Coordinates of C-alpha atoms in Angstrom, one line a residue:
Chain A
M1 CA 104.5 114.4 106.6
T2 CA 106.6 114.6 109.8
R3 CA 109.4 116.8 110.9
H4 CA 112.2 116.2 113.3
L5 CA 115.3 117.5 114.9
T6 CA 118.0 115.1 113.8
H7 CA 120.7 113.5 115.8
R8 CA 123.0 116.3 114.5
F9 CA 120.9 118.8 116.4
W10 CA 121.3 117.0 119.6
L11 CA 125.0 116.4 119.0
C12 CA 125.6 120.1 118.3
F13 CA 123.4 121.2 121.2
L14 CA 125.0 118.9 123.7
I15 CA 128.6 119.6 122.7
G16 CA 128.0 123.3 122.4
W17 CA 126.0 123.6 125.6
G18 CA 128.4 121.3 127.4
G19 CA 131.4 123.2 126.3
L20 CA 129.9 126.5 127.4
S21 CA 128.9 125.0 130.8
V22 CA 132.4 123.6 131.4
A23 CA 133.9 126.9 130.4
V24 CA 131.7 128.7 132.9
L25 CA 132.5 126.3 135.7
T26 CA 136.3 126.2 135.1
R27 CA 136.6 129.8 134.0
N28 CA 138.5 128.7 131.0
L29 CA 137.5 129.4 127.4
D30 CA 139.1 126.2 126.0
M31 CA 136.1 123.9 126.3
A32 CA 133.7 126.6 125.0
A33 CA 136.1 126.8 122.0
V34 CA 135.8 123.1 121.3
G35 CA 132.0 123.5 121.3
A36 CA 132.0 126.7 119.3
P37 CA 131.9 125.2 115.8
F38 CA 129.0 123.0 116.9
L39 CA 127.1 126.1 118.1
A40 CA 128.0 127.8 114.9
A41 CA 126.6 124.9 112.9
L42 CA 123.3 125.2 114.8
T43 CA 123.2 129.0 114.1
L44 CA 124.1 128.6 110.4
S45 CA 121.5 125.9 109.8
L46 CA 118.9 128.1 111.5
I47 CA 119.9 131.0 109.2
D48 CA 119.8 128.6 106.2
G49 CA 116.2 127.7 107.0
W50 CA 114.9 124.8 108.9
W51 CA 112.5 122.2 107.5
P52 CA 112.9 122.9 103.8
V53 CA 110.3 121.5 101.4
V54 CA 110.8 119.4 98.3
T55 CA 107.7 118.1 96.6
P56 CA 107.2 115.7 93.7
V57 CA 105.9 117.4 90.6
S58 CA 105.4 114.7 88.1
V59 CA 106.0 111.0 87.4
A60 CA 106.5 109.8 83.8
V61 CA 106.9 106.3 82.5
S62 CA 108.4 105.2 79.2
S63 CA 105.7 102.7 78.4
S64 CA 102.3 102.1 80.1
R65 CA 102.0 98.6 78.8
V66 CA 104.8 96.0 78.9
V67 CA 105.2 92.3 78.8
E68 CA 106.7 90.3 81.7
G69 CA 110.5 90.6 81.5
D70 CA 110.5 94.0 79.8
E71 CA 112.3 97.0 81.2
V72 CA 110.6 100.3 81.8
D73 CA 111.9 103.7 82.8
F74 CA 110.3 105.8 85.5
T75 CA 111.2 109.5 85.7
F76 CA 110.3 111.5 88.8
T77 CA 110.6 115.2 88.9
F78 CA 110.9 117.2 92.1
Q79 CA 110.7 120.8 92.9
A80 CA 112.2 122.7 95.9
A81 CA 110.8 125.8 97.5
Q82 CA 114.3 126.6 98.7
R83 CA 117.7 125.0 98.4
A84 CA 117.7 121.8 100.3
V85 CA 119.5 118.5 100.6
A86 CA 117.0 115.9 99.5
D87 CA 117.2 112.2 100.3
I88 CA 114.6 110.7 98.0
E89 CA 113.6 107.0 97.9
V90 CA 111.1 105.4 95.6
Q91 CA 109.3 102.2 96.7
L92 CA 108.4 99.9 93.8
P93 CA 105.8 97.1 94.1
G94 CA 106.7 93.4 94.0
T95 CA 105.8 93.3 90.3
F96 CA 108.9 95.4 89.4
E97 CA 112.5 94.8 90.2
A98 CA 114.7 97.9 90.0
T99 CA 117.8 97.5 87.9
T100 CA 119.2 100.9 88.9
T101 CA 119.2 102.6 92.3
T102 CA 115.9 103.7 93.7
R103 CA 117.5 106.3 95.9
M104 CA 119.0 109.7 95.4
V105 CA 120.8 112.2 97.6
D106 CA 121.4 115.6 96.1
V107 CA 121.1 119.3 96.6
V108 CA 117.8 120.4 95.0
T109 CA 117.9 124.1 94.2
D110 CA 115.0 124.4 91.7
T111 CA 114.0 121.1 90.2
A112 CA 115.6 117.6 90.3
E113 CA 115.0 114.4 88.4
L114 CA 115.3 110.8 89.4
K115 CA 115.3 108.1 86.8
I116 CA 114.7 104.5 87.7
R117 CA 114.9 101.6 85.4
A118 CA 112.9 98.6 86.5
R119 CA 112.2 95.1 85.1
A120 CA 108.6 93.9 85.1
V121 CA 108.8 90.5 86.8
R122 CA 105.2 89.7 87.4
W123 CA 101.9 90.4 85.5
G124 CA 99.5 92.9 86.9
A125 CA 98.5 96.5 87.0
S126 CA 100.8 98.4 89.3
G127 CA 103.4 101.1 89.5
P128 CA 105.6 102.9 92.0
E129 CA 103.9 102.9 95.4
W130 CA 105.6 105.6 97.4
I131 CA 108.0 108.4 97.1
V132 CA 109.6 109.2 100.4
I133 CA 111.4 112.5 100.5
I134 CA 113.6 113.5 103.4
T135 CA 114.7 117.1 103.2
R136 CA 117.3 118.5 105.4
D137 CA 119.0 121.8 105.8
R138 CA 122.7 121.8 104.7
L139 CA 124.0 120.8 108.1
A140 CA 121.3 118.2 108.6
V141 CA 120.0 119.7 111.9
S142 CA 116.4 119.5 110.9
E143 CA 114.6 117.2 108.6
R144 CA 111.1 116.8 107.1
I145 CA 109.9 113.4 106.0
M146 CA 107.2 113.4 103.3
R147 CA 105.6 110.2 102.2
C148 CA 103.8 110.7 98.9
P149 CA 101.7 107.9 97.4
V150 CA 102.0 107.6 93.6
E151 CA 98.9 107.1 91.5
M152 CA 100.4 105.5 88.4
S153 CA 99.9 102.1 87.0
V154 CA 101.8 100.2 84.4
R155 CA 100.1 97.2 82.9
V156 CA 102.3 94.2 82.8
H157 CA 100.9 91.6 80.4
P158 CA 101.8 87.9 80.9
P159 CA 102.9 86.3 77.6
A160 CA 99.5 85.0 76.3
E161 CA 99.1 82.5 73.5
F162 CA 97.0 83.1 70.4
L163 CA 94.1 80.7 70.0
S164 CA 92.5 79.6 66.8
T165 CA 89.9 77.4 68.4
L166 CA 86.6 78.8 69.7
I167 CA 84.4 77.4 72.5
P168 CA 81.4 76.0 70.6
L169 CA 78.2 77.8 70.1
Y170 CA 75.4 76.8 72.5
R171 CA 73.0 79.7 72.1
E172 CA 73.4 81.8 69.0
R173 CA 72.7 85.5 68.4
P174 CA 71.1 86.4 65.1
V175 CA 74.3 88.3 64.2
T176 CA 77.0 87.0 61.8
G177 CA 80.1 85.6 63.5
E178 CA 82.5 82.8 63.2
H179 CA 80.5 80.0 64.9
R180 CA 78.8 77.5 62.8
S181 CA 75.1 77.4 63.6
R182 CA 73.2 74.1 63.8
A183 CA 70.4 75.8 61.9
K184 CA 70.3 75.9 58.1
G185 CA 70.3 79.0 56.0
T186 CA 72.7 81.2 54.1
G187 CA 76.3 80.7 55.1
S188 CA 79.5 79.2 54.0
E189 CA 79.6 75.9 55.7
F190 CA 78.0 73.0 53.8
A191 CA 75.0 71.3 55.5
E192 CA 73.1 69.0 53.1
V193 CA 71.7 68.5 49.6
R194 CA 68.0 68.1 49.2
P195 CA 65.3 68.4 46.6
Y196 CA 63.7 71.7 45.9
R197 CA 60.6 72.3 48.1
Y198 CA 57.6 74.5 47.8
G199 CA 58.4 77.8 49.4
D200 CA 62.1 77.7 48.6
S201 CA 63.5 80.6 46.6
I202 CA 64.3 79.8 43.0
R203 CA 67.7 81.3 43.6
M204 CA 68.5 78.4 45.9
I205 CA 68.4 75.9 43.0
H206 CA 71.8 74.5 42.3
P207 CA 72.2 74.3 38.5
Q208 CA 74.9 71.6 38.2
L209 CA 73.3 69.3 40.7
T210 CA 69.8 69.8 39.1
A211 CA 71.3 69.0 35.7
R212 CA 73.0 65.8 37.0
R213 CA 70.0 64.5 38.9
G214 CA 67.3 65.7 36.5
T215 CA 65.2 67.2 39.3
P216 CA 65.6 70.6 41.0
M217 CA 68.1 70.3 43.9
V218 CA 69.1 72.7 46.6
I219 CA 72.3 72.9 48.8
E220 CA 71.7 73.8 52.4
R221 CA 74.3 75.7 54.4
H222 CA 74.9 76.4 58.1
P223 CA 74.9 80.2 58.7
D224 CA 77.8 81.7 60.7
R225 CA 76.6 83.1 63.9
S226 CA 78.0 84.8 67.0
S227 CA 77.2 84.3 70.6
T228 CA 77.5 85.8 74.0
M229 CA 80.3 84.6 76.2
V230 CA 81.1 85.5 79.8
L231 CA 84.6 84.7 81.2
L232 CA 84.3 83.8 84.8
V233 CA 87.7 84.2 86.5
D234 CA 88.2 82.7 89.9
S235 CA 90.4 85.1 91.9
A236 CA 89.5 83.6 95.3
Q237 CA 93.0 82.1 95.7
D238 CA 96.4 82.2 94.1
L239 CA 98.2 78.9 94.7
G240 CA 101.8 78.4 93.7
V241 CA 105.1 80.2 93.8
G242 CA 106.7 82.8 91.6
L243 CA 105.3 82.8 88.1
E244 CA 103.8 79.3 88.4
T245 CA 100.6 80.3 90.1
T246 CA 96.9 79.5 89.4
L247 CA 95.9 83.1 89.1
R248 CA 98.5 83.9 86.5
W249 CA 97.4 80.8 84.5
T250 CA 93.8 81.9 84.9
V251 CA 94.5 85.4 83.7
T252 CA 96.6 84.2 80.8
A253 CA 93.9 81.7 79.6
A254 CA 91.2 84.3 80.0
M255 CA 93.1 86.9 78.0
A256 CA 93.6 84.4 75.1
L257 CA 90.0 83.2 75.2
G258 CA 88.7 86.8 75.4
A259 CA 90.8 88.0 72.5
R260 CA 89.7 85.1 70.3
H261 CA 86.0 85.4 71.0
L262 CA 85.9 89.1 70.5
Q263 CA 87.7 88.5 67.2
A264 CA 84.9 86.1 66.3
Q265 CA 82.3 88.8 66.8
D266 CA 81.1 87.4 70.1
R267 CA 79.9 89.6 72.8
L268 CA 82.2 89.2 75.8
G269 CA 81.6 89.9 79.5
L270 CA 83.9 89.3 82.5
L271 CA 82.9 88.1 85.9
D272 CA 85.7 88.2 88.4
V273 CA 84.8 86.1 91.4
G274 CA 86.9 86.4 94.5
H275 CA 85.7 87.3 98.0
T276 CA 83.8 90.0 96.1
L277 CA 82.4 90.1 92.6
R278 CA 83.5 92.3 89.7
W279 CA 81.5 92.5 86.6
V280 CA 82.4 93.9 83.2
P281 CA 79.2 93.8 81.0
A282 CA 79.2 91.9 77.8
R283 CA 80.0 94.1 74.7
L284 CA 81.6 93.8 71.3
G285 CA 84.7 95.2 69.7
R286 CA 88.4 96.0 69.9
R287 CA 88.0 98.7 72.5
H288 CA 86.1 96.4 74.7
L289 CA 89.0 93.9 74.5
H290 CA 91.2 96.6 76.1
T291 CA 88.6 97.0 78.9
V292 CA 88.5 93.3 79.5
V293 CA 92.3 92.9 79.4
D294 CA 92.8 95.9 81.8
A295 CA 90.2 94.4 84.2
L296 CA 92.0 91.0 84.0
L297 CA 95.4 92.6 84.7
A298 CA 93.9 94.3 87.8
T299 CA 92.8 90.9 89.1
E300 CA 94.1 90.2 92.5
V301 CA 93.3 88.1 95.5
T302 CA 91.4 90.4 97.8
V303 CA 91.6 90.1 101.6
R304 CA 88.6 88.3 103.0
Q305 CA 86.4 90.6 105.0
P306 CA 85.7 89.7 108.7
Q307 CA 82.8 87.4 109.1
S308 CA 80.8 90.1 110.9
E309 CA 81.0 92.5 108.0
Q310 CA 80.5 90.1 105.1
G311 CA 78.4 87.4 106.8
N312 CA 77.6 84.3 104.9
A313 CA 75.6 86.0 102.2
P314 CA 76.2 84.4 98.8
L315 CA 77.6 86.6 96.0
E316 CA 74.8 88.2 94.0
L317 CA 74.8 87.8 90.2
P318 CA 74.8 91.0 88.2
A319 CA 71.3 91.9 87.0
N320 CA 72.4 92.5 83.4
L321 CA 74.1 89.1 82.9
P322 CA 72.8 88.0 79.5
P323 CA 70.5 84.9 80.0
S324 CA 71.8 83.3 76.8
A325 CA 75.5 83.7 77.7
T326 CA 77.8 80.7 77.8
I327 CA 80.0 80.9 80.9
I328 CA 83.6 80.0 80.3
T329 CA 85.1 79.5 83.8
I330 CA 88.8 79.3 84.5
S331 CA 89.2 78.1 88.0
P332 CA 91.0 75.4 90.0
L333 CA 87.5 74.8 91.7
L334 CA 88.7 75.2 95.2
S335 CA 86.6 78.1 96.4
E336 CA 83.1 77.5 97.8
S337 CA 81.8 80.8 96.6
T338 CA 82.9 80.1 93.0
L339 CA 81.3 76.6 93.2
S340 CA 78.0 77.9 94.5
L341 CA 78.0 80.7 92.0
L342 CA 78.6 78.2 89.2
V343 CA 75.7 76.1 90.4
A344 CA 73.5 79.2 90.6
L345 CA 74.4 80.0 87.0
R346 CA 73.7 76.5 85.8
S347 CA 70.3 76.5 87.5
R348 CA 69.5 79.7 85.6
G349 CA 70.1 77.7 82.4
H350 CA 73.6 78.9 81.4
E351 CA 76.0 76.5 79.7
I352 CA 79.0 76.2 81.8
I353 CA 82.5 75.2 80.6
V354 CA 85.2 75.0 83.2
I355 CA 88.9 75.1 82.3
K356 CA 90.6 73.8 85.4
P357 CA 94.3 74.5 85.7
T358 CA 96.2 72.0 87.7
V359 CA 97.0 73.0 91.2
P360 CA 100.8 73.3 91.7
D361 CA 102.4 70.7 93.9
P362 CA 102.4 71.7 97.5
A363 CA 105.6 72.1 99.6
D364 CA 107.4 69.0 100.7
D365 CA 106.4 69.5 104.3
V366 CA 102.7 68.8 103.5
S367 CA 101.8 65.4 104.9
P368 CA 100.6 62.7 102.4
L369 CA 97.3 62.4 104.4
A370 CA 96.6 66.1 104.0
R371 CA 97.4 65.9 100.3
R372 CA 95.0 63.0 99.9
I373 CA 92.2 64.8 101.8
F374 CA 92.8 67.8 99.5
D375 CA 92.7 65.6 96.4
V376 CA 89.5 63.8 97.5
G377 CA 87.8 67.1 98.3
N378 CA 88.9 68.5 94.9
R379 CA 87.5 65.5 93.1
L380 CA 84.2 65.7 95.0
N381 CA 83.9 69.3 94.0
E382 CA 84.4 68.4 90.4
Q383 CA 81.8 65.6 90.5
W384 CA 79.3 67.8 92.3
L385 CA 79.6 70.3 89.5
R386 CA 79.5 67.7 86.7
H387 CA 76.3 66.2 88.1
R388 CA 74.8 69.7 87.7
G389 CA 75.7 69.8 84.1
A390 CA 78.9 71.7 83.9
M391 CA 81.6 70.6 81.5
I392 CA 85.1 70.4 83.0
I393 CA 88.3 70.5 80.9
P394 CA 91.4 69.7 82.9
W395 CA 94.4 71.8 81.9
S396 CA 98.0 71.4 82.8
P397 CA 99.5 74.8 82.2
N398 CA 102.7 73.2 80.9
E399 CA 100.6 72.2 77.9
S400 CA 99.4 74.7 75.3
L401 CA 95.8 75.8 75.8
Q402 CA 95.3 75.7 72.1
H403 CA 96.4 72.1 72.1
I404 CA 93.9 71.1 74.8
L405 CA 91.0 73.0 73.2
S406 CA 91.6 71.6 69.7
R407 CA 91.5 68.2 71.3
V408 CA 88.5 68.7 73.4
I409 CA 86.3 71.1 71.5
P410 CA 85.2 68.7 68.7
K411 CA 83.9 66.4 71.5
L412 CA 82.2 69.3 73.2
A413 CA 80.5 70.3 70.0
R414 CA 78.9 66.9 69.7
G415 CA 77.9 66.5 73.3
R416 CA 79.6 66.7 76.7
V417 CA 82.9 65.5 77.7
G418 CA 83.8 64.1 81.1
T419 CA 80.2 64.1 82.4
Chain B
M1 CA 149.3 74.9 102.4
N2 CA 146.7 73.2 104.5
N3 CA 143.0 73.9 104.4
L4 CA 143.0 76.0 107.5
T5 CA 145.7 78.3 106.1
R6 CA 143.9 78.5 102.8
S7 CA 140.6 79.4 104.4
L8 CA 142.3 82.0 106.6
I9 CA 144.0 83.6 103.6
E10 CA 140.6 83.6 101.7
R11 CA 138.9 85.2 104.7
L12 CA 141.6 87.8 105.0
R13 CA 141.4 88.5 101.3
S14 CA 137.6 89.0 101.4
V15 CA 138.0 91.3 104.5
L16 CA 140.6 93.4 102.6
E17 CA 138.3 93.5 99.5
H18 CA 135.4 94.6 101.7
I19 CA 137.6 97.3 103.2
A20 CA 138.7 98.4 99.8
D21 CA 135.1 98.5 98.5
H22 CA 133.4 100.2 101.5
H23 CA 136.1 102.1 103.4
A24 CA 138.1 103.7 100.7
A25 CA 135.8 106.5 99.9
P26 CA 137.5 109.9 100.1
E27 CA 135.3 111.2 102.9
L28 CA 136.0 108.1 105.0
L29 CA 139.8 108.5 104.4
V30 CA 139.5 112.1 105.6
A31 CA 137.7 110.8 108.7
V32 CA 140.4 108.2 109.3
I33 CA 143.1 110.8 109.1
I34 CA 141.3 113.0 111.6
M35 CA 140.8 110.1 114.0
T36 CA 144.4 109.0 113.7
G37 CA 145.8 112.5 114.0
W38 CA 143.9 113.3 117.2
A39 CA 144.6 109.8 118.7
A40 CA 148.4 110.3 118.2
A41 CA 148.2 113.9 119.4
G42 CA 146.1 113.1 122.5
F43 CA 148.4 110.3 123.7
A44 CA 151.7 111.6 122.5
D45 CA 152.9 112.1 126.1
F46 CA 151.8 108.6 127.3
G47 CA 154.3 106.6 125.2
F48 CA 154.4 104.7 122.0
F49 CA 152.1 101.8 123.0
A50 CA 149.5 104.2 124.3
V51 CA 149.5 106.0 121.0
I52 CA 149.1 102.7 119.1
A53 CA 146.3 101.6 121.4
A54 CA 144.5 104.9 121.0
I55 CA 144.8 104.8 117.2
V56 CA 143.6 101.1 117.1
F57 CA 140.7 101.9 119.4
G58 CA 139.7 105.0 117.3
W59 CA 139.9 103.0 114.1
L60 CA 137.7 100.2 115.6
L61 CA 135.0 102.6 116.7
H62 CA 135.3 104.4 113.4
G63 CA 135.0 101.1 111.4
V64 CA 131.9 100.1 113.4
A65 CA 130.3 103.5 112.9
A66 CA 131.0 103.5 109.1
E67 CA 130.0 99.8 108.7
T68 CA 126.7 99.8 110.7
G69 CA 125.6 103.3 109.6
G70 CA 124.2 103.6 113.1
F71 CA 123.9 107.1 114.7
G72 CA 124.6 105.7 118.1
W73 CA 128.1 104.4 117.0
L74 CA 128.7 107.7 115.2
W75 CA 128.0 109.6 118.5
L76 CA 130.4 107.3 120.3
S77 CA 133.2 107.6 117.8
T78 CA 132.7 111.4 117.7
G79 CA 132.7 111.4 121.5
V80 CA 136.0 109.5 121.6
L81 CA 137.5 111.9 119.1
L82 CA 136.5 114.8 121.4
L83 CA 138.1 113.0 124.3
Y84 CA 141.3 112.7 122.3
I85 CA 141.1 116.5 121.6
V86 CA 140.7 117.1 125.3
F87 CA 143.8 114.9 126.0
A88 CA 145.6 116.8 123.2
R89 CA 145.0 120.0 125.0
S90 CA 147.7 119.0 127.4
T91 CA 150.2 118.2 124.6
V92 CA 150.1 119.8 121.2
L93 CA 147.4 122.4 122.1
A94 CA 149.0 123.3 125.5
G95 CA 149.0 127.0 126.0
T96 CA 147.4 127.8 122.6
S97 CA 144.7 130.3 122.2
P98 CA 141.0 129.2 122.2
V99 CA 141.0 129.8 118.4
W100 CA 143.1 126.6 118.0
M101 CA 140.7 124.7 120.2
A102 CA 137.8 125.9 118.1
A103 CA 139.7 124.6 115.0
A104 CA 140.1 121.3 116.8
G105 CA 136.3 121.3 117.5
A106 CA 135.7 121.9 113.8
T107 CA 137.7 118.8 112.9
A108 CA 135.4 116.8 115.2
L109 CA 132.4 118.3 113.4
A110 CA 134.1 117.4 110.1
Y111 CA 134.7 113.9 111.2
N112 CA 131.0 113.5 112.1
E113 CA 129.9 114.9 108.8
A114 CA 132.3 112.7 106.8
V115 CA 130.9 109.5 108.3
R116 CA 127.3 110.7 108.0
T117 CA 127.7 111.6 104.3
N118 CA 129.3 108.2 103.7
H119 CA 126.1 106.6 104.9
W120 CA 124.5 107.8 101.6
R121 CA 127.0 105.7 99.6
R122 CA 126.5 102.7 101.9
R123 CA 122.8 102.7 100.9
R124 CA 123.6 102.7 97.2
A125 CA 122.1 106.1 96.7
R126 CA 122.8 108.1 93.6
T127 CA 124.7 110.9 95.3
G128 CA 125.3 114.3 93.7
V129 CA 128.6 116.0 94.0
A130 CA 126.8 119.1 95.2
A131 CA 125.7 117.2 98.3
F132 CA 129.3 116.5 99.3
T133 CA 130.7 119.9 98.4
G134 CA 127.7 121.5 100.3
S135 CA 128.7 119.5 103.3
V136 CA 132.3 120.5 103.1
A137 CA 131.3 124.2 102.7
A138 CA 128.9 124.0 105.6
V139 CA 131.5 122.4 107.9
L140 CA 134.1 125.0 106.8
A141 CA 131.7 127.8 107.5
A142 CA 130.8 126.5 110.9
G143 CA 134.4 126.0 111.8
L144 CA 135.4 129.5 110.6
L145 CA 132.4 131.1 112.4
G146 CA 133.3 129.1 115.6
M147 CA 136.9 130.3 115.4
A148 CA 135.9 133.9 114.7
G149 CA 133.5 133.7 117.7
M150 CA 136.3 132.4 119.9
A151 CA 138.7 135.1 118.7
A152 CA 136.1 137.6 119.6
A153 CA 135.5 136.0 123.0
Q154 CA 139.2 135.9 123.7
F155 CA 139.4 139.6 122.8
V156 CA 136.6 140.5 125.1
A157 CA 138.0 138.3 127.9
D158 CA 141.5 139.9 127.5
G159 CA 140.0 143.3 127.4
A160 CA 137.9 142.8 130.5
Q161 CA 141.0 141.4 132.4
S162 CA 139.0 141.2 135.5
G163 CA 137.1 138.4 133.9
R164 CA 133.5 139.2 134.1
W165 CA 132.2 135.6 134.1
W166 CA 128.6 136.6 134.2
Q167 CA 129.0 137.3 130.5
P168 CA 129.5 133.7 129.3
L169 CA 127.0 132.6 131.9
A170 CA 124.4 135.0 130.5
A171 CA 125.3 134.0 127.0
A172 CA 124.9 130.3 127.9
T173 CA 121.5 131.0 129.5
L174 CA 120.3 133.0 126.5
F175 CA 121.5 130.3 124.2
G176 CA 119.7 127.6 126.2
L177 CA 116.5 129.7 126.2
A178 CA 116.7 130.3 122.5
V179 CA 117.2 126.6 121.8
S180 CA 114.3 125.7 124.1
L181 CA 112.1 128.1 122.2
L182 CA 113.0 126.3 119.0
V183 CA 112.8 122.8 120.3
L184 CA 109.6 122.9 122.3
P185 CA 107.3 124.1 119.5
T186 CA 108.9 121.5 117.2
L187 CA 108.3 118.7 119.6
R188 CA 104.7 119.8 120.2
S189 CA 104.0 120.5 116.5
P190 CA 101.4 118.1 115.0
E191 CA 103.8 117.4 112.2
S192 CA 106.4 116.0 114.7
S193 CA 106.2 112.4 115.2
R194 CA 108.2 110.0 117.3
E195 CA 107.8 107.4 114.6
R196 CA 110.6 108.5 112.3
W197 CA 110.6 106.6 109.0
T198 CA 114.0 104.9 108.6
P199 CA 115.4 105.0 105.1
G200 CA 115.0 101.6 103.4
T201 CA 111.9 100.6 105.5
R202 CA 109.2 99.1 103.2
L203 CA 105.8 100.8 103.6
P204 CA 102.5 99.0 103.1
A205 CA 101.1 99.6 99.6
P206 CA 98.9 102.7 99.5
P207 CA 95.1 102.1 99.1
K208 CA 94.1 101.9 95.4
P209 CA 91.9 104.8 94.2
K210 CA 88.3 103.6 93.7

């Protein structure tokens, strides 16, 4: 908070003081008379009370969750200790675009309200950043500038698609789910027909088959199992312009995959790998989906710490990362920290599936040589990871993720693609 | 009609539209009338062309002050208006009492206030009517108080006859002292800062709560 004497103070002071001085020197009241209203303005504003205070009381929002393109109303309420002219301006983040004015000038006697309508233009979790209140006395001789940070966040969801395909089961949990287990037991999916063996329950004998073949027959089924999945989101970089960026695609894909796997009774964790590491432990349920989605919406590219502070220490994996978890990575595979973390996870025995969004085309002024070097480096990274046993699914975000997965998953279930 | 003429007409039309959009607000029209009136009054004795030149110069300064929203230009145009009033003292205000000069000073204050309040509109603020009416009332009050003060000063000066000039000198000294007492603590206050936030300047996002 700062307070100032405005230009009006100095104007009144100079003209009033100057008029008085000239009047004294020339022994004529005329010039003092010209300055008299200015002196009167100073006196009146002093009587009115200098440096009045107007403070924000509350901030309300019409909806705390919206989808990109939706409009949201913010309502700010202010309170004045004394009657003051308030010049109020609200600063919105880049994720919102105001459709009404964000500034108000009015006399605040008791309370005042400012309503702002804004369109969510980009995904994320953010809200109004600052309220700047300039309060002046009625003749604007003194002013107080108050900058108040706003702690409010509206979650803007990118439009995510609904998936019907699941990433296949590599290590099952002994809990019923939607994945077809390779083992045989009680379930709904047909596995094989075999003769009755010693030790089988009599209930397992299939009457029709037994009657047809003349010997006791049993139908084996695959049990439906669940698994533990960890979404690894690469937030080390955000390449692209506007809405066509790698981080947006990453978050969109992670949200769709997360929702699908939680629906399939899988335990789901989230590992956000940027220049630091954020970990949401694996859990089940609809409530956990909200936690994961909120964490995904809060994903952003963090500023790299200076070398002296961070050093070259590799990112440490969380201690409670389930050893049987399948790691679904969504990453353009450009960051060294992400690559080394994936190798570390693979060496611990985790199955790693990488969904690799295509990197948007660079600007025209990038030389072809630089582009080639970038492509070669990118391909080497991919190969390096494949040799360590990771499965990489290239994904052009113009194409539906469901379409890609439904094409690739049957091959994944049998073995590995692209290795 | 050739291309040059067409483009000139288009340009002129856009300028006129701009003036209609941004310079037709009531408070600016009041300011223009004040500026024109004092330019005409100040140069009435210098001939027709001097009057026209003074009006055009006043309009130009006023236009720049309103267009840029800069306080420097507002100071300059108010200063020129005061100069016109000083010139007018030898014509329309010749021989009048100091009360009329105080009224003239009040119009200068009104001019300054009118352009300042117009800056709110220029920045697309939602402006309450109370802010404008409050300004008008404040300027009226200042003008009336100034005029009353000058009437009182005139009365005292007439009554004294001998003209005790130590009185205004003492008043000026006391006024200067009082203002210094107000200004100095303000400037030395920890809340005072030279870095005044200019409306519209984007601030870096506040740190997120952990």
